[in-house]
Coordinates of C-alpha atoms and ligand atoms in Angstrom, one line a residue:
Q1 CA -0.1 0.0 0.3
Y2 CA 2.8 2.2 1.1
S3 CA 5.0 1.9 -2.4
Q4 CA 1.5 2.3 -4.3
A5 CA 0.9 5.6 -2.7
L6 CA 4.6 6.6 -3.4
V7 CA 4.4 5.6 -7.2
H8 CA 0.6 7.7 -7.1
K9 CA 2.7 10.7 -5.8
L10 CA 5.5 10.8 -8.0
E11 CA 3.1 10.0 -10.9
E12 CA 1.5 13.5 -9.7
K13 CA 4.9 15.4 -9.6
N14 CA 5.5 14.0 -13.2
A15 CA 2.3 15.5 -14.4
E16 CA 2.5 18.4 -12.5
L17 CA 6.3 18.7 -14.0
A18 CA 5.4 18.0 -17.4
Q19 CA 2.5 20.5 -17.4
A20 CA 5.4 23.4 -16.0
N21 CA 7.7 22.5 -18.4
Q22 CA 5.2 23.1 -21.1
A23 CA 4.2 26.6 -19.9
L24 CA 8.0 27.5 -19.7
K25 CA 8.4 26.5 -23.1
R26 CA 5.1 28.2 -24.2
S27 CA 6.3 31.8 -22.6
N28 CA 9.5 31.3 -24.1
E29 CA 8.0 31.1 -27.6
D30 CA 6.0 33.8 -26.9
L31 CA 9.1 36.0 -26.0
Q32 CA 10.9 35.3 -28.7
Q33 CA 7.9 36.0 -31.1
F34 CA 7.8 39.6 -29.4
A35 CA 11.3 40.2 -29.6
Y36 CA 11.5 39.3 -33.0
I37 CA 8.2 41.9 -34.1
A38 CA 9.3 44.6 -31.7
S39 CA 12.5 44.8 -33.3
H40 CA 11.2 44.2 -36.7
D41 CA 8.4 46.7 -36.6
L42 CA 10.9 49.2 -35.3
Q43 CA 12.6 49.3 -38.1
T44 CA 10.1 51.1 -40.3
P45 CA 9.4 54.6 -38.0
L46 CA 13.3 54.6 -37.8
R47 CA 14.3 54.2 -41.4
N48 CA 11.6 57.4 -41.5
I49 CA 13.6 59.4 -39.5
S50 CA 16.8 58.7 -40.6
G51 CA 15.5 59.5 -43.9
F52 CA 13.8 62.4 -42.8
V53 CA 16.8 63.9 -41.2
Q54 CA 19.2 62.9 -43.8
L55 CA 16.4 65.2 -46.1
L56 CA 17.0 68.0 -43.5
Q57 CA 20.8 67.9 -43.7
S58 CA 21.1 67.8 -47.4
N59 CA 18.4 70.5 -48.4
Y60 CA 18.8 72.5 -45.3
A61 CA 22.8 72.7 -44.4
E62 CA 23.1 76.1 -46.0
A63 CA 19.9 78.2 -43.9
L64 CA 21.0 76.6 -40.4
D65 CA 23.4 77.4 -38.2
A66 CA 26.0 75.6 -37.2
Q67 CA 24.5 74.4 -33.8
A68 CA 21.4 73.1 -36.2
N69 CA 23.6 71.1 -38.5
D70 CA 25.5 69.9 -35.4
W71 CA 22.4 68.7 -33.6
I72 CA 21.1 67.2 -37.1
R73 CA 24.6 65.3 -37.4
R74 CA 24.1 63.7 -33.8
T75 CA 20.5 62.9 -34.8
V76 CA 21.5 61.0 -37.9
Q77 CA 24.3 58.8 -35.5
S78 CA 22.1 57.3 -33.0
A79 CA 19.7 56.3 -35.9
E80 CA 22.3 54.5 -37.3
Q81 CA 23.1 53.0 -33.7
M82 CA 19.5 52.1 -33.1
H83 CA 19.5 50.5 -36.6
T84 CA 22.6 48.4 -35.2
L85 CA 21.2 47.4 -32.1
I86 CA 17.6 46.6 -33.7
R87 CA 19.4 44.0 -36.3
D88 CA 21.4 42.6 -33.7
V89 CA 18.1 41.8 -31.3
L90 CA 16.7 40.4 -34.7
A91 CA 19.9 38.3 -35.2
Y92 CA 19.8 37.3 -31.4
S93 CA 15.4 36.3 -31.3
R94 CA 16.4 34.6 -34.9
V95 CA 19.2 31.9 -33.3
D96 CA 15.4 29.8 -31.9
S97 CA 12.7 31.5 -34.4
Q98 CA 14.8 30.9 -37.7
A99 CA 16.6 27.7 -37.0
L100 CA 17.3 25.3 -39.4
A101 CA 17.6 21.3 -39.4
F102 CA 21.2 20.1 -38.6
Q103 CA 23.1 18.9 -41.8
P104 CA 26.7 18.0 -42.4
T105 CA 28.4 21.1 -42.7
S106 CA 32.5 21.3 -43.5
F107 CA 33.4 24.0 -40.8
R108 CA 36.0 24.8 -43.7
E109 CA 33.1 26.6 -45.8
V110 CA 31.8 27.9 -42.8
F111 CA 35.1 29.5 -42.0
T112 CA 35.4 31.0 -45.6
D113 CA 32.1 32.4 -45.5
A114 CA 32.5 34.1 -42.1
V115 CA 35.8 35.5 -43.7
A116 CA 33.9 37.0 -46.8
Q117 CA 31.6 38.9 -45.0
L118 CA 34.2 40.8 -42.9
E119 CA 36.3 41.6 -46.1
T120 CA 35.7 45.3 -45.3
P121 CA 36.9 44.9 -41.1
I122 CA 39.9 43.0 -42.7
R123 CA 40.9 45.0 -45.3
D124 CA 40.7 48.4 -42.8
A125 CA 42.4 46.8 -40.1
G126 CA 45.1 45.3 -42.3
G127 CA 44.5 41.9 -40.5
R128 CA 45.5 38.3 -41.2
V129 CA 42.8 35.6 -40.8
I130 CA 44.4 32.0 -41.1
C131 CA 43.2 28.8 -40.4
D132 CA 44.2 24.9 -39.9
E133 CA 42.4 22.0 -40.9
L134 CA 39.0 22.1 -39.9
P135 CA 36.5 19.2 -39.5
T136 CA 33.0 18.7 -40.9
V137 CA 30.4 18.5 -38.1
M138 CA 26.5 18.4 -38.0
G139 CA 25.1 21.6 -37.5
D140 CA 23.0 24.8 -38.5
R141 CA 25.3 26.1 -41.1
P142 CA 23.9 29.7 -41.1
Q143 CA 23.9 29.8 -37.4
L144 CA 28.0 28.6 -37.2
V145 CA 28.8 31.1 -40.4
Q146 CA 27.2 33.4 -37.6
L147 CA 29.1 32.1 -34.5
L148 CA 32.5 32.6 -36.5
Q149 CA 32.3 35.5 -37.6
N150 CA 31.1 37.3 -34.7
L151 CA 34.5 36.0 -33.0
I152 CA 36.5 37.0 -35.9
G153 CA 35.3 40.0 -36.5
N154 CA 35.6 40.7 -32.5
G155 CA 39.1 39.6 -32.7
L156 CA 39.8 42.1 -35.7
K157 CA 37.5 44.8 -33.9
Y158 CA 39.3 44.8 -30.1
H159 CA 42.8 45.2 -31.7
G160 CA 46.0 47.0 -29.7
R161 CA 48.8 48.5 -31.6
E162 CA 49.6 45.8 -33.9
P163 CA 47.4 44.8 -36.6
P164 CA 44.9 41.8 -35.7
H165 CA 46.1 38.6 -36.6
V166 CA 43.4 35.9 -36.2
H167 CA 44.0 32.3 -36.1
V168 CA 41.2 29.2 -36.5
S169 CA 41.9 25.5 -35.2
A170 CA 40.3 22.6 -34.0
R171 CA 41.1 19.2 -32.5
L172 CA 39.2 16.6 -31.2
D173 CA 39.1 15.8 -27.4
G174 CA 37.1 12.7 -26.8
S175 CA 33.7 13.1 -28.3
E176 CA 33.7 16.7 -29.1
W177 CA 35.3 18.9 -31.9
I178 CA 37.3 22.0 -29.3
F179 CA 37.7 24.7 -31.9
S180 CA 39.7 28.0 -30.7
V181 CA 39.6 31.7 -32.2
R182 CA 43.0 33.5 -31.2
D183 CA 43.7 36.8 -31.4
N184 CA 46.5 39.3 -30.6
G185 CA 44.5 42.1 -29.4
I186 CA 44.0 43.9 -26.3
G187 CA 42.7 41.1 -24.3
I188 CA 40.0 40.5 -21.1
A189 CA 40.9 40.7 -17.8
P190 CA 39.9 37.1 -15.9
K191 CA 36.8 39.0 -14.0
H192 CA 35.5 40.0 -16.9
H193 CA 35.2 36.0 -18.8
E194 CA 31.8 35.0 -18.0
R195 CA 30.1 38.3 -18.0
I196 CA 30.8 39.2 -21.6
F197 CA 28.5 36.2 -22.6
E198 CA 25.7 38.1 -21.3
I199 CA 23.5 39.7 -23.5
F200 CA 24.2 43.8 -23.7
R201 CA 27.2 43.5 -21.6
R202 CA 30.3 46.0 -22.9
L203 CA 33.4 46.7 -21.5
H204 CA 34.1 49.9 -23.5
N205 CA 32.0 52.8 -24.6
Q206 CA 31.0 53.5 -28.4
Q207 CA 33.9 56.1 -28.9
E208 CA 36.7 53.1 -27.7
Y209 CA 34.9 50.7 -29.7
P210 CA 31.6 50.4 -31.4
G211 CA 28.9 47.8 -30.8
T212 CA 25.9 46.5 -29.4
G213 CA 26.9 43.6 -26.5
I214 CA 24.9 41.3 -28.5
G215 CA 27.7 39.5 -30.6
L216 CA 28.8 36.9 -27.7
A217 CA 25.6 36.3 -26.7
V218 CA 24.4 35.1 -30.0
C219 CA 27.6 33.1 -30.0
R220 CA 27.1 31.3 -26.8
R221 CA 23.2 30.5 -27.7
V222 CA 24.2 28.9 -31.4
V223 CA 26.5 26.9 -29.6
Q224 CA 24.3 25.6 -26.9
R225 CA 21.9 25.0 -29.4
H226 CA 24.7 22.8 -31.2
G227 CA 25.0 20.8 -27.7
G228 CA 28.4 22.9 -26.7
R229 CA 30.0 25.2 -24.3
I230 CA 31.5 28.3 -25.1
W231 CA 34.6 29.8 -23.2
V232 CA 37.4 32.4 -23.3
T233 CA 40.9 32.1 -21.7
S234 CA 42.7 35.8 -22.1
E235 CA 44.5 38.4 -19.8
A236 CA 44.2 42.1 -20.2
G237 CA 46.9 43.3 -22.9
H238 CA 48.0 39.7 -24.2
G239 CA 45.1 38.7 -26.4
S240 CA 42.5 36.5 -26.3
V241 CA 41.3 33.3 -26.9
F242 CA 37.7 31.7 -27.3
Y243 CA 37.0 28.2 -27.4
F244 CA 33.7 26.4 -28.3
T245 CA 33.0 22.9 -28.1
I246 CA 30.7 20.6 -31.2
P247 CA 29.7 16.8 -30.5
E248 CA 31.6 14.7 -32.6
K249 CA 28.2 13.0 -33.1
T250 CA 24.8 14.4 -33.9
V251 CA 22.8 15.7 -31.0
D252 CA 18.9 16.4 -31.2
P253 CA 18.7 20.3 -31.0
P254 CA 16.4 20.8 -27.7
Ligands
ADP301 P1 30.0 44.0 -28.9 O1 31.3 43.4 -29.5 O2 29.1 44.4 -29.6 O3 30.1 45.2 -27.4 P2 30.0 41.4 -28.0 O4 29.0 40.4 -27.5 O5 30.8 40.7 -29.3 O6 29.7 42.6 -28.2 O7 31.1 41.6 -27.2 C1 30.5 41.5 -26.0 C2 32.4 42.2 -25.0 O8 33.3 41.7 -24.9 C3 32.8 43.5 -25.7 O9 32.4 45.1 -25.8 C4 34.4 43.7 -25.8 O10 34.8 43.9 -24.5 C5 34.7 42.1 -24.9 N1 35.2 41.2 -26.2 C6 34.9 40.3 -26.9 N2 35.6 39.8 -27.8 C7 36.5 40.3 -27.4 C8 37.9 40.4 -28.0 N3 38.5 39.3 -28.7 N4 39.0 41.0 -27.4 C9 38.9 41.8 -26.5 N5 37.7 42.2 -25.8 C10 36.7 41.2 -26.5

């Protein structure tokens, strides 16, 4: 009788847990949908604001005094910044809402695509981006390109006096691939190593290094969706190495 009561209690608890899980999943989906719609719908009025202010700038620059022209210039700058912010929030919400089924994906091709997207910052910084032999994994190709693009992009952006060098490699460790993206940039003090992966977390202001603080949060979401982990080792002033893992065998995305 005692064990029957126990089984009954367990079944009840299990049902409650399943219900709570379902509710959590629903509210997560609602939140993603909200982030997507809000950021998407914000784009149109913002485009109008920048458009009209730019018209003001080009048609009335001579009629306005220096102060008015400076305010217009700052308005245009803020609108551009907000545009970047909305674009990055959209990218963040898309990790789940626009996820593709996993396919065999050559990381060598992922690397080539990511570097092609970064052609301008590489040229502007006089940078060099290289890779060793890279494996094929099961994954969502556009998301893996985004992951590598964000990490290499940061390696190029956060450079010191030297022109940036970024080196991507991978090694098999047990049942997972460990990828590394190494740079020779400004580095990150150990106390920030965990927090930089949080959304909107930045260590610099816009004047020092422009950005939105969303890139590494996107990286973490992409890696977690692929069943892996991401972390950094670095010391301020001595470059950084970002590591992430991808299981060697297929995993079912959550
Ligand atoms: P963003 O670059 O838009 O600020 P990220 O989420 O990509 O946002 O990065 C968060 C913060 O982590 C950055 O503001 C920067 O301070 C730090 N960071 C990221 N990558 C590097 C790197 N390769 N070298 C030094 N600092 C970095």
